[in-house]
Short mmCIF file of C-alpha atoms in Angstrom, two decimals:
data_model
loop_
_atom_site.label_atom_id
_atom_site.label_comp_id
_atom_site.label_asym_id
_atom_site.label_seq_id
_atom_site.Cartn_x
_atom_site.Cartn_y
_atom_site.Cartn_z
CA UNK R 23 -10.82 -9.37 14.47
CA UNK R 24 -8.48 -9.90 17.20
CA UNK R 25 -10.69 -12.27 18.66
CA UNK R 26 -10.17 -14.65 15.60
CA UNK R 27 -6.59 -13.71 15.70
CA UNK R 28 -6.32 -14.97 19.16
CA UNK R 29 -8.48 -18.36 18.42
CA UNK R 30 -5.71 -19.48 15.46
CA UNK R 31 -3.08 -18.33 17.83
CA UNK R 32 -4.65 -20.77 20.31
CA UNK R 33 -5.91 -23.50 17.36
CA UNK R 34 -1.85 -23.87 16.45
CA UNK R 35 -0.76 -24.31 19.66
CA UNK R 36 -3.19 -27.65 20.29
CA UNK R 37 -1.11 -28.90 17.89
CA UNK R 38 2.52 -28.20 18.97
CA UNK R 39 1.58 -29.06 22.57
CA UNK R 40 5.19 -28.22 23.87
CA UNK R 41 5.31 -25.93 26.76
CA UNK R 42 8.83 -26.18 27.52
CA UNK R 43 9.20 -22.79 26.29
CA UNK R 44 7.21 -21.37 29.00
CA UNK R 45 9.60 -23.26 31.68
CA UNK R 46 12.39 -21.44 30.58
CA UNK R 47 10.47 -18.46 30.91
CA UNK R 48 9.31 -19.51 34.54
CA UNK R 49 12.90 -20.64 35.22
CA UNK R 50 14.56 -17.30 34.33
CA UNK R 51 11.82 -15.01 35.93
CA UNK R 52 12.75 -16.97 39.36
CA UNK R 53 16.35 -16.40 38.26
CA UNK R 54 15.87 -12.77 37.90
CA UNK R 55 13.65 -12.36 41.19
CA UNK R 56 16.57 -14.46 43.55
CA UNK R 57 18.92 -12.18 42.15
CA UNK R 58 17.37 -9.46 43.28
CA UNK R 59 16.75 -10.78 46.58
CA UNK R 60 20.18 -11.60 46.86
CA UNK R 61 21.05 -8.16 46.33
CA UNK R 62 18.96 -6.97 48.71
CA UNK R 63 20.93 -9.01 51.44
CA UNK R 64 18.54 -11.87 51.75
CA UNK R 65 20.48 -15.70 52.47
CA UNK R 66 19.93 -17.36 48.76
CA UNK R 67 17.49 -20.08 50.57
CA UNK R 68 14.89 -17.53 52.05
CA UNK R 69 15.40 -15.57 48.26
CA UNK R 70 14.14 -18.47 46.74
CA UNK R 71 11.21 -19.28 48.68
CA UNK R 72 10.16 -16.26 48.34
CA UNK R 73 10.30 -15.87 44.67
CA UNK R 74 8.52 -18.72 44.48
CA UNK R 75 5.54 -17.26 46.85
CA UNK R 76 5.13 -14.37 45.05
CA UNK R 77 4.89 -16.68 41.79
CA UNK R 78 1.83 -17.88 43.68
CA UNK R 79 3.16 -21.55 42.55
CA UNK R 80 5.06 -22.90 39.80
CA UNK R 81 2.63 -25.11 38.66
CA UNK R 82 -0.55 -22.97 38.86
CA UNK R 83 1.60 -20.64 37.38
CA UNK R 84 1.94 -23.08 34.54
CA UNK R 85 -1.49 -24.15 34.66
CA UNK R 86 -2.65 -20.83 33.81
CA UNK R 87 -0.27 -19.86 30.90
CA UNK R 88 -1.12 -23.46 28.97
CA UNK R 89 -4.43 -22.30 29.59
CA UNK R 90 -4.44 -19.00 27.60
CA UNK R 91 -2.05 -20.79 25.61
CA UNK R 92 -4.29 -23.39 23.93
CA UNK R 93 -8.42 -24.40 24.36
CA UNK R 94 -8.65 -26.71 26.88
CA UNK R 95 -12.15 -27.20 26.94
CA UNK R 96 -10.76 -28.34 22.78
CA UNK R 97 -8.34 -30.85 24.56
CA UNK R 98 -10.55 -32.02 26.88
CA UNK R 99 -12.83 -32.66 24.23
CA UNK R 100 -9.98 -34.73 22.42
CA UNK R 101 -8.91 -36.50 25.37
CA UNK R 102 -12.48 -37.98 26.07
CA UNK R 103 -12.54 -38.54 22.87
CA UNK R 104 -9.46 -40.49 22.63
CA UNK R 105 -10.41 -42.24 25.89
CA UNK R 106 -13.52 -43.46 24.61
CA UNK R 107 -12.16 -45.15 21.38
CA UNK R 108 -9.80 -46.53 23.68
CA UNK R 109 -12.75 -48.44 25.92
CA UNK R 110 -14.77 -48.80 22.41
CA UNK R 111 -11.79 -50.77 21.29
CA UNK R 112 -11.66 -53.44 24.46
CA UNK R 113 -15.16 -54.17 24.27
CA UNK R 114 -15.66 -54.52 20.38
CA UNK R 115 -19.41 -56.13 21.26
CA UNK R 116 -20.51 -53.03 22.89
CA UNK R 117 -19.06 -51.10 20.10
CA UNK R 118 -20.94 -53.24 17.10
CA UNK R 119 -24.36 -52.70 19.06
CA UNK R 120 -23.78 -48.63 19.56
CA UNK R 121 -23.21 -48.76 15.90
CA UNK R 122 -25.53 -50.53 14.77
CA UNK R 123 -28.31 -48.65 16.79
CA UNK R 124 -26.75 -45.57 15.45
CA UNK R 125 -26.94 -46.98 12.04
CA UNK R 126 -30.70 -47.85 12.45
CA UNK R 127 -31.90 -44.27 14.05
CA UNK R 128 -29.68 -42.68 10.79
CA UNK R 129 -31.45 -44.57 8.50
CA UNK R 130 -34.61 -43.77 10.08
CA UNK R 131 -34.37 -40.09 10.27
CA UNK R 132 -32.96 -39.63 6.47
CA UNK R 133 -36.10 -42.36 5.15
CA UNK R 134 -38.47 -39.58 6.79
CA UNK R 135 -36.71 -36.52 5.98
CA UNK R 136 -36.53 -38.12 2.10
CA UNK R 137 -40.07 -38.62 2.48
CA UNK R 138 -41.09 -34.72 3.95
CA UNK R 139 -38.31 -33.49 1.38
CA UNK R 140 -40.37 -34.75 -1.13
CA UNK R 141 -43.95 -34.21 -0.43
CA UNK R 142 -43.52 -31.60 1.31
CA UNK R 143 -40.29 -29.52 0.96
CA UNK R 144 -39.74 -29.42 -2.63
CA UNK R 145 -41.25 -27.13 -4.96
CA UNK R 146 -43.78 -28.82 -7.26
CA UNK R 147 -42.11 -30.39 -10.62
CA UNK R 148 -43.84 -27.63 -12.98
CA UNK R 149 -42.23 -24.08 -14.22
CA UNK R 150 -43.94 -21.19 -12.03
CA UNK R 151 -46.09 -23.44 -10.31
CA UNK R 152 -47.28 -20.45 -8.51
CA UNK R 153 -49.71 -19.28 -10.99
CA UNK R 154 -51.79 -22.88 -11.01
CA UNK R 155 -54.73 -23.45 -9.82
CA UNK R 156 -57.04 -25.69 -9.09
CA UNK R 157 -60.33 -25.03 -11.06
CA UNK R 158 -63.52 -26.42 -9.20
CA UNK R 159 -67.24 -26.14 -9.45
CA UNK R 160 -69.71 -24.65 -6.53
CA UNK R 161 -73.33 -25.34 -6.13
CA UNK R 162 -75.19 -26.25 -3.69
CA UNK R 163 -74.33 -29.04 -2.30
CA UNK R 164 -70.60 -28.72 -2.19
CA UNK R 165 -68.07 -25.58 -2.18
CA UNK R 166 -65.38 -27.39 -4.27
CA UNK R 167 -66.84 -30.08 -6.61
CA UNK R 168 -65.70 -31.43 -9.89
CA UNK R 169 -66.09 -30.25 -13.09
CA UNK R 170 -68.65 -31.68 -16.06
CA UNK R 171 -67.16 -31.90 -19.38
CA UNK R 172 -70.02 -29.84 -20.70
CA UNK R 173 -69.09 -27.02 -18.23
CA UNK R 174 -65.64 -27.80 -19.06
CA UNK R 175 -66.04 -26.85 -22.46
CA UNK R 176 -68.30 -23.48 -22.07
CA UNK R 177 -65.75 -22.48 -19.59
CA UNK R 178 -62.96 -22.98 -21.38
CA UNK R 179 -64.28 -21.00 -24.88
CA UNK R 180 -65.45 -18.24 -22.06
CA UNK R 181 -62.28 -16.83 -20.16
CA UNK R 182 -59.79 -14.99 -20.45
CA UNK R 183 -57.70 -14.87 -17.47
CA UNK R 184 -56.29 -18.26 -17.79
CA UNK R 185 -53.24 -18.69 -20.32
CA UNK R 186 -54.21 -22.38 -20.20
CA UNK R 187 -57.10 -24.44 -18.98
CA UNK R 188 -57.22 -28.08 -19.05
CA UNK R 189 -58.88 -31.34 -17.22
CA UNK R 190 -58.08 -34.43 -15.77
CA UNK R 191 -59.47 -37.73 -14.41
CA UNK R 192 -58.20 -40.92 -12.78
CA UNK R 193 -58.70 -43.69 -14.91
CA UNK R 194 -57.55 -47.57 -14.38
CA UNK R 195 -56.88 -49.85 -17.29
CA UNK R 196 -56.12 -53.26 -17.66
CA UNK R 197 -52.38 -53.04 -19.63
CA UNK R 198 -52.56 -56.20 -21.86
CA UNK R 199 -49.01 -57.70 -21.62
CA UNK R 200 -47.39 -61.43 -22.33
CA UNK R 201 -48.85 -62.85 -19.06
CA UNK R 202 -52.19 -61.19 -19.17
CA UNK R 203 -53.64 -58.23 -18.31
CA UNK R 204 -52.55 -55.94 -15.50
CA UNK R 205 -54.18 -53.03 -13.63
CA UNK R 206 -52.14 -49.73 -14.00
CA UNK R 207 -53.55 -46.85 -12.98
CA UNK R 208 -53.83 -43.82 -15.73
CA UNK R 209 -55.22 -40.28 -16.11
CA UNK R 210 -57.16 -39.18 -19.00
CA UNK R 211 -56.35 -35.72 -19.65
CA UNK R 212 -57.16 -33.08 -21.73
CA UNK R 213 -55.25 -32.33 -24.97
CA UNK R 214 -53.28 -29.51 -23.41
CA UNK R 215 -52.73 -30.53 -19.84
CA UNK R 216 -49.09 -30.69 -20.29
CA UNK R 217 -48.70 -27.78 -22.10
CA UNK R 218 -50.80 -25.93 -19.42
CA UNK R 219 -48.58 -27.34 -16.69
CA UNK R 220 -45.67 -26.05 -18.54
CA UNK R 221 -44.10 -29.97 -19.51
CA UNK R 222 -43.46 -31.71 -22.43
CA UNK R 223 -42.62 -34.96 -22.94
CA UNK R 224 -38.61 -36.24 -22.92
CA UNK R 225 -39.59 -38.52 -25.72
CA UNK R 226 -42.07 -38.40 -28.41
CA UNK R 227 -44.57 -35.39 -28.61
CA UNK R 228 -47.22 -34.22 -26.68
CA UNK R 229 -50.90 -34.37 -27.69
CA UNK R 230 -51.80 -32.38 -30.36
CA UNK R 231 -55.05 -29.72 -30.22
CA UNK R 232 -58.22 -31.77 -31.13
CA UNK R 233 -56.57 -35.07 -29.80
CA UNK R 234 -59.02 -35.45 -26.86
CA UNK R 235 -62.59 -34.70 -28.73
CA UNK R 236 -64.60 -37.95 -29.23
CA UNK R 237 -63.69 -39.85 -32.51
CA UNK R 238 -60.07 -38.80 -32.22
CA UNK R 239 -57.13 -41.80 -32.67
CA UNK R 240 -56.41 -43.21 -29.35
CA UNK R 241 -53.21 -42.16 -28.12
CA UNK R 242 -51.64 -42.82 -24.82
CA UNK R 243 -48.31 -41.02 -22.98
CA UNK R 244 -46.48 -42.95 -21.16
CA UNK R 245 -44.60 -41.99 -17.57
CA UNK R 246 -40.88 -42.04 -17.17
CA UNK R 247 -41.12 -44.95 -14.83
CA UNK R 248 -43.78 -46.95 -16.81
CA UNK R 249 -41.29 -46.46 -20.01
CA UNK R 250 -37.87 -47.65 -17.97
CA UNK R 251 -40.16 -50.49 -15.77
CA UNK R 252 -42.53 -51.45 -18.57
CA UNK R 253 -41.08 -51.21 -21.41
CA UNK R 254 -37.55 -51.04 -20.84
CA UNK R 255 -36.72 -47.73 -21.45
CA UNK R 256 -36.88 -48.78 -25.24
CA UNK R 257 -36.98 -45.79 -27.65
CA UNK R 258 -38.71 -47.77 -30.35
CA UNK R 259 -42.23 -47.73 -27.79
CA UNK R 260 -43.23 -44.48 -29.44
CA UNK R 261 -45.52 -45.45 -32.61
CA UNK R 262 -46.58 -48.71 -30.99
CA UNK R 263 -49.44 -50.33 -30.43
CA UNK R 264 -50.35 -51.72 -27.14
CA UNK R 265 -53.60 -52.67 -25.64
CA UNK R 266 -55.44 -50.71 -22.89
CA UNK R 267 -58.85 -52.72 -21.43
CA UNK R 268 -59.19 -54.02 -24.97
CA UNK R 269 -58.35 -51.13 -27.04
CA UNK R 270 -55.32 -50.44 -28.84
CA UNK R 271 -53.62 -47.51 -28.32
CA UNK R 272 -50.64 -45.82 -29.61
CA UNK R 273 -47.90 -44.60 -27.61
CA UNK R 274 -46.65 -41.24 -28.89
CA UNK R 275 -44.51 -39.76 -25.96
CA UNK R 276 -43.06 -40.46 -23.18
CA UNK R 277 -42.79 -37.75 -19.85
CA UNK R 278 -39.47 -36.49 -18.53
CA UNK R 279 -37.78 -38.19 -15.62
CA UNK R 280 -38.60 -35.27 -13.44
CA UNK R 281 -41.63 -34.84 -14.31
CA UNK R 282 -44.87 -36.19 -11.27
CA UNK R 283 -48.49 -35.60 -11.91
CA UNK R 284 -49.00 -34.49 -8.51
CA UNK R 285 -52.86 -35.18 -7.96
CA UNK R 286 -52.54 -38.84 -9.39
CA UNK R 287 -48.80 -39.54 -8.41
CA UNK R 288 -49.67 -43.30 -9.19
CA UNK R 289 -50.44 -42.60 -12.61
CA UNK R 290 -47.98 -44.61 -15.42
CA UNK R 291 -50.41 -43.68 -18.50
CA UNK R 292 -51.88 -40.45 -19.92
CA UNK R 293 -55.01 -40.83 -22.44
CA UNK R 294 -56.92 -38.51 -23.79
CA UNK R 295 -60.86 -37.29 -22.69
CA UNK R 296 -62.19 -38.21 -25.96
CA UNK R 297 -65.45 -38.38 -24.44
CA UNK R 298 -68.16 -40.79 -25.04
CA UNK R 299 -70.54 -42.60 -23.17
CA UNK R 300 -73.14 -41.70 -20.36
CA UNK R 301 -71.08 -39.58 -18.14
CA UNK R 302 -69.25 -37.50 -20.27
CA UNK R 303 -72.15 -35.79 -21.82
CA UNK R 304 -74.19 -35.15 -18.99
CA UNK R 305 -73.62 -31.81 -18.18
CA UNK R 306 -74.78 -32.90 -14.39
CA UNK R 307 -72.12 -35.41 -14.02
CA UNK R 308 -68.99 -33.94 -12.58
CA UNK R 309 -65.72 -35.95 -13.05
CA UNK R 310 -63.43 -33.75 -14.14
CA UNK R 311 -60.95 -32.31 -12.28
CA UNK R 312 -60.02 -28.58 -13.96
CA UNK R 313 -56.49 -27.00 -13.26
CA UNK R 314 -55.48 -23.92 -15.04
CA UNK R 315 -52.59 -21.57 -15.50
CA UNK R 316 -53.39 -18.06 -14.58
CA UNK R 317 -52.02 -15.29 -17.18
CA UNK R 318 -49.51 -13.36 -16.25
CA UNK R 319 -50.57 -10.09 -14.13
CA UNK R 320 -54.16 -11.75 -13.24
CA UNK R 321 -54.37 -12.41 -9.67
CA UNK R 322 -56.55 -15.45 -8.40
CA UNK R 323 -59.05 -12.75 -7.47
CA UNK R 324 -59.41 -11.51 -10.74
CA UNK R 325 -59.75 -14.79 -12.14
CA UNK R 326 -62.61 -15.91 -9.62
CA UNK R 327 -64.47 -12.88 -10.52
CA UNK R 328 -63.69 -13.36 -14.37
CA UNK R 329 -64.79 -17.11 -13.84
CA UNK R 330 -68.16 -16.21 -11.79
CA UNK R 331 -69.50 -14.08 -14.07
CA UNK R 332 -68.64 -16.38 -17.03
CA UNK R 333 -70.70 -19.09 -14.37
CA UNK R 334 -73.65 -16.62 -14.22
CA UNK R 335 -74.17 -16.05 -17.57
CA UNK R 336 -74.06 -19.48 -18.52
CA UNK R 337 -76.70 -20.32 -15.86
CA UNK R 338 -78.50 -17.96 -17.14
CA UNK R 339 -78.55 -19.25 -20.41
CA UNK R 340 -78.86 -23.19 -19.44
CA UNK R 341 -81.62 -24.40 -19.05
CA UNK R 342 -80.06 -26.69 -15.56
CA UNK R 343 -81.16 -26.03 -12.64
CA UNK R 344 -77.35 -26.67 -11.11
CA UNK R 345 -76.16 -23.89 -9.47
CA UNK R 346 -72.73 -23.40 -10.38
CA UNK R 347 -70.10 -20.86 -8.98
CA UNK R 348 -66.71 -21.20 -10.16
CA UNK R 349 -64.29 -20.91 -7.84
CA UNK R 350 -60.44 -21.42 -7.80
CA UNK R 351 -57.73 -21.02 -5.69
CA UNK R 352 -54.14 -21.13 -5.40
CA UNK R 353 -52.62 -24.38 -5.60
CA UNK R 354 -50.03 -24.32 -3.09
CA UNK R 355 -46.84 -25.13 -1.94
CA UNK R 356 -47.17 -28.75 -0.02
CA UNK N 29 -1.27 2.67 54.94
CA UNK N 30 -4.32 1.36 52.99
CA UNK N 31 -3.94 -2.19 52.45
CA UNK N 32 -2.96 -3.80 48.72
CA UNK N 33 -5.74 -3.99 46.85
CA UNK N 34 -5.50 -6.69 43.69
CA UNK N 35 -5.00 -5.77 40.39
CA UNK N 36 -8.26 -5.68 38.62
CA UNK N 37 -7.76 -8.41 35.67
CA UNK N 38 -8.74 -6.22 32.68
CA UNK N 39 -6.80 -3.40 33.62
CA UNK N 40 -3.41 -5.35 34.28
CA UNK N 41 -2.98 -5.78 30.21
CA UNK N 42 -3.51 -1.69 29.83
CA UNK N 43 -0.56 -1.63 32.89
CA UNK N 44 1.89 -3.87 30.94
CA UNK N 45 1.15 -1.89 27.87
CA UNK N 46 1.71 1.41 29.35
CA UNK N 47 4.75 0.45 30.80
CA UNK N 48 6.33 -1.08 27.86
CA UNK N 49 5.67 2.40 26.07
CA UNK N 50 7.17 4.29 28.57
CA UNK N 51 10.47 1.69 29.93
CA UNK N 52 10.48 0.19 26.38
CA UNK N 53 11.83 -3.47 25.84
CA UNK N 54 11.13 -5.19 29.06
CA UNK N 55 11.58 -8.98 30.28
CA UNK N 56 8.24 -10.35 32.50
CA UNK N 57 10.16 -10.00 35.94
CA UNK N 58 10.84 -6.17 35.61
CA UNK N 59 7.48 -5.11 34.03
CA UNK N 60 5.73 -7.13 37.47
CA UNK N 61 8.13 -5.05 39.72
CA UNK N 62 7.38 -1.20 37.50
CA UNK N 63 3.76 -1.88 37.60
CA UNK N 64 4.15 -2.01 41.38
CA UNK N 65 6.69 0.47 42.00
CA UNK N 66 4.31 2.76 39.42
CA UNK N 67 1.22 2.35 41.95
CA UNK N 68 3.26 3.33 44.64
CA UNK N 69 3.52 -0.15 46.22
CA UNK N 70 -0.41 0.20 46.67
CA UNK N 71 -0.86 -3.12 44.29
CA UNK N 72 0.30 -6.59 44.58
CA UNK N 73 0.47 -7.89 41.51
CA UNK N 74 0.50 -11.92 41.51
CA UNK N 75 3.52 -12.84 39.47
CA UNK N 76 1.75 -16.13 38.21
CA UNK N 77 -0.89 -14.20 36.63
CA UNK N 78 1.35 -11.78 34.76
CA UNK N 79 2.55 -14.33 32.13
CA UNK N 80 -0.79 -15.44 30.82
CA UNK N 81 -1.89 -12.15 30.38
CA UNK N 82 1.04 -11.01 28.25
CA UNK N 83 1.20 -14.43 26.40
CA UNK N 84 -2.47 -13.10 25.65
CA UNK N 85 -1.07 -9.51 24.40
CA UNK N 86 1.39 -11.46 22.24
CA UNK N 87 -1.69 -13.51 20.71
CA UNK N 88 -3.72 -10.26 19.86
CA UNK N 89 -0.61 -9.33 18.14
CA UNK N 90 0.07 -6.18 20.85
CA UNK N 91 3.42 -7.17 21.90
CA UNK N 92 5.97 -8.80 20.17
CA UNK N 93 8.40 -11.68 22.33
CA UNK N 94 12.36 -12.61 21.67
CA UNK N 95 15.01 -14.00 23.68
CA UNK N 96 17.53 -11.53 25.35
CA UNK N 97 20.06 -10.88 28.01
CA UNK N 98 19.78 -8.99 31.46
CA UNK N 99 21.12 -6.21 33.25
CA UNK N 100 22.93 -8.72 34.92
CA UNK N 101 23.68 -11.12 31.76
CA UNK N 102 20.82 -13.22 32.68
CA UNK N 103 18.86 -14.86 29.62
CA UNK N 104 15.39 -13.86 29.56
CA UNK N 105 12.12 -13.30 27.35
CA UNK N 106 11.96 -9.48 26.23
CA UNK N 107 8.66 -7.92 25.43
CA UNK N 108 8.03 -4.92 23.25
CA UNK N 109 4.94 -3.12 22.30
CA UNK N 110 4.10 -3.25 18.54
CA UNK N 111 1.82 -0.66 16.52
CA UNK N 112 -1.32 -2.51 17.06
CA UNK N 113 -0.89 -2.37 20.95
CA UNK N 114 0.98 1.40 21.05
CA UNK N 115 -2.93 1.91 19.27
CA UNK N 116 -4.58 -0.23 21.92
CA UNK N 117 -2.77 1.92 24.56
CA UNK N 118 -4.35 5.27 23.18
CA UNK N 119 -7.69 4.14 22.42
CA UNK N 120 -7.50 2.60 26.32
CA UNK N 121 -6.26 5.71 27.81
CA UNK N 122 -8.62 7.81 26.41
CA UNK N 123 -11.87 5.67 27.68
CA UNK N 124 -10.17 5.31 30.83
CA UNK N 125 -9.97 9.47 31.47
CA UNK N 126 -13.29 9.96 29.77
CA UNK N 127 -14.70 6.74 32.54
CA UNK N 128 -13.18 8.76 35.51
CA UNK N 129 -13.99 12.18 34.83
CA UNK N 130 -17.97 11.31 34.47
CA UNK N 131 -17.57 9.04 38.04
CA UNK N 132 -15.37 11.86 39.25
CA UNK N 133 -18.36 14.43 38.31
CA UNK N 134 -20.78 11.83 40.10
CA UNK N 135 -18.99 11.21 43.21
CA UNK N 136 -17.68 14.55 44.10
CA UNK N 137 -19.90 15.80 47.38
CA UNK N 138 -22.64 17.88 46.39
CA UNK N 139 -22.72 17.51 42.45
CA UNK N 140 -23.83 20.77 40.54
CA UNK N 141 -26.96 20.08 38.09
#
């Protein structure tokens, strides 16, 4: 406590630099001390000297008190400081280039730390993103694989440590605009992927149960930066049509600004599975990616063991010779 | 005679102090000459060094500082102790004794277990 009341004492007199109180100290202490010697029967020249040698010098003297007095190494600092705007200021060339390297290495270091801030530093977009995980197939060939829609499906009537359970997949479609088409990349998703990850769209609504089984209407969300870039950040996009490969499809939402679909951060569009075709239905063709948010109280553990048995049993009952495993695990913090 | 011996710098602040207590209100000059008259003339106390260290007491808010006249009608900065450093001087005094009765207990020929 002292300590700090010292450093103010010391902080206020930097600024009222004026030591001529201490000379009048200095001069009356020598006053005093001659006096005395004088007294004593010394000759008033000899008094004086000596005074002054047992001061041990009137300027080391004074030296020492503006030293206690005030920081110095603080005033030296300033002095440099002032020095070098001074030399800064006669050669104004010099000065540009410092700055401008200065600028340069600045702008470098806060483009990288934006960069690690978001990828890495920042906690992922969704609410409790600690209880997602990643949902992924093992068999044989691979520890982590991707998902079949048939799986998908078995899995998802089967368990019950997940509060939600949904799929994705990267998907690129040719946006049909005024000048022609235009690859954007997309993600067809299950109907409650959003829901799962704990989103819902800033505009519009989200896709309803049933939305992603084959024969349902084809509806598309679009991303807060396809909306503003694309379309303009015009409200009146939700119930349009607009033409994806070929196929119309009609915008019914549109995602929150803050919202990034971390796996596919590219992605501007959101379909749904609706799944038809060769690959879909082949319970041996994995393109699904499965993510899933664990109930509260169930630990990953539980949830692997839930999900391996559920795995077993289905095996069991299949009549594939794939050797599945579920497995999850935590998706974390990046 | 033994020879001077310097005035070790922590101590000199507790020597100011404990002068102040006992001569009360005291200009810089005549608490320099008490502290050596008090050690017997044994210490030479470097007057230059004096003034920073009470300038420091007057900082840590031990002493307080004001303008005043001499024996002699001189004018000259009188210092008096203040609560906080009348404190100081007890809580110093009393390390001090304990600190020399445990050397005095290891130096003296022949210590008992």
């Amino acid at each position: 406590m002292t300590a700090l009341r010292v450093l103010l004492a010391r902080l206020t007199a930097l600024w009222r630099s004026d030591d001529s109180a201490f000379r009048d100290e200095l001069a009356s202490h020598l006053q005093l001390h001659v006096d005395d010697n004088i007294t004593a029967g010394m000759p008033p020249a000899e008094a004086r000297r000596q005074a002054l040698r047992r001061l041990g010098g009137v300027e080391a003297a004074r030296r020492r008190y503006h030293e206690q007095r005030s920081l110095p190494w603080l005033e030296h600092f300033i002095q440099d400081g002032r020095f070098a705007i001074r030399q800064l200021v006669r050669e104004p060339v010099f000065a540009c280039t410092a700055v401008a390297t200065l600028g340069l290495g600045l702008a470098g270091a806060i483009v990288i730390f934006g960069f690690v801030d978001a990828v890495l530093i920042r906690p992922l977009p969704y609410p409790d993103p600690g209880r997602l995980v990643f949902v992924t197939e093992a068999n044989a060939q691979l520890p982590r694989a991707n998902l079949s829609y048939p799986d998908f499906l078995d899995w998802k009537r089967l368990r019950r440590s997940f509060d939600g359970f949904d799929v994705f997949s990267g998907r690129g479609y040719v946006l049909g605009g005024a000048n022609g088409g235009e690859m954007v990349e997309a993600a067809r998703v299950s109907d409650g992927l959003f829901r799962t990850l704990g989103v819902s769209p800033a505009l519009g609504r989200d896709f309803r149960p049933g939305e992603d089984l084959a024969g349902a209407p084809a509806t598309v969300i679009l991303s807060d930066s396809a909306w503003r870039i694309r379309f303009g950040s015009d409200p009146s996009v939700i119930g349009r049509t607009i033409r994806l490969s070929t196929e119309p499809y009609i915008v019914i939402g549109v995602l929150p600004r803050t919202f990034q679909f971390a796996p596919f951060v590219g992605a501007e569009l959101f379909t749904t599975l609706r799944p038809s075709g060769s690959c879909d239905l082949r319970r041996s063709c994995h393109g699904l990616n499965g993510v899933a948010r664990l109930r509260a109280g169930v630990t990953p553990a539980v949830a692997l063991e839930e999900m391996t048995t559920v795995a077993r049993r289905l095996e069991a009952s299949s009549r594939t010779r794939t050797a599945a495993r579920a497995r999850t695990w935590r998706r974390s913090r990046r | 005679m033994g020879r001077k011996r310097d005035v070790w710098q922590g101590t000199l602040a507790l020597m100011v102090l404990k002068t102040l207590e006992t001569m009360g209100p005291q200009h810089g000059y005549g608490i320099a000459r008490r502290i050596e008259q008090t050690s017997g003339q044994q210490l030479e106390l470097n007057y230059g060094t004096l003034y920073p260290a009470l300038l420091k007491l007057e900082q840590e808010g031990a002493v307080e500082s004001a303008w005043g006249l001499s024996d002699n009608n001189r004018r000259a900065k009188f210092y008096r102790l203040t609560r906080v450093g009348r404190r100081r001087l007890e809580q110093a005094s009393r390390d001090w004794e304990q600190t020399t009765t445990i050397l005095a207990r290891f130096l003296s020929a022949g210590g008992e277990p």
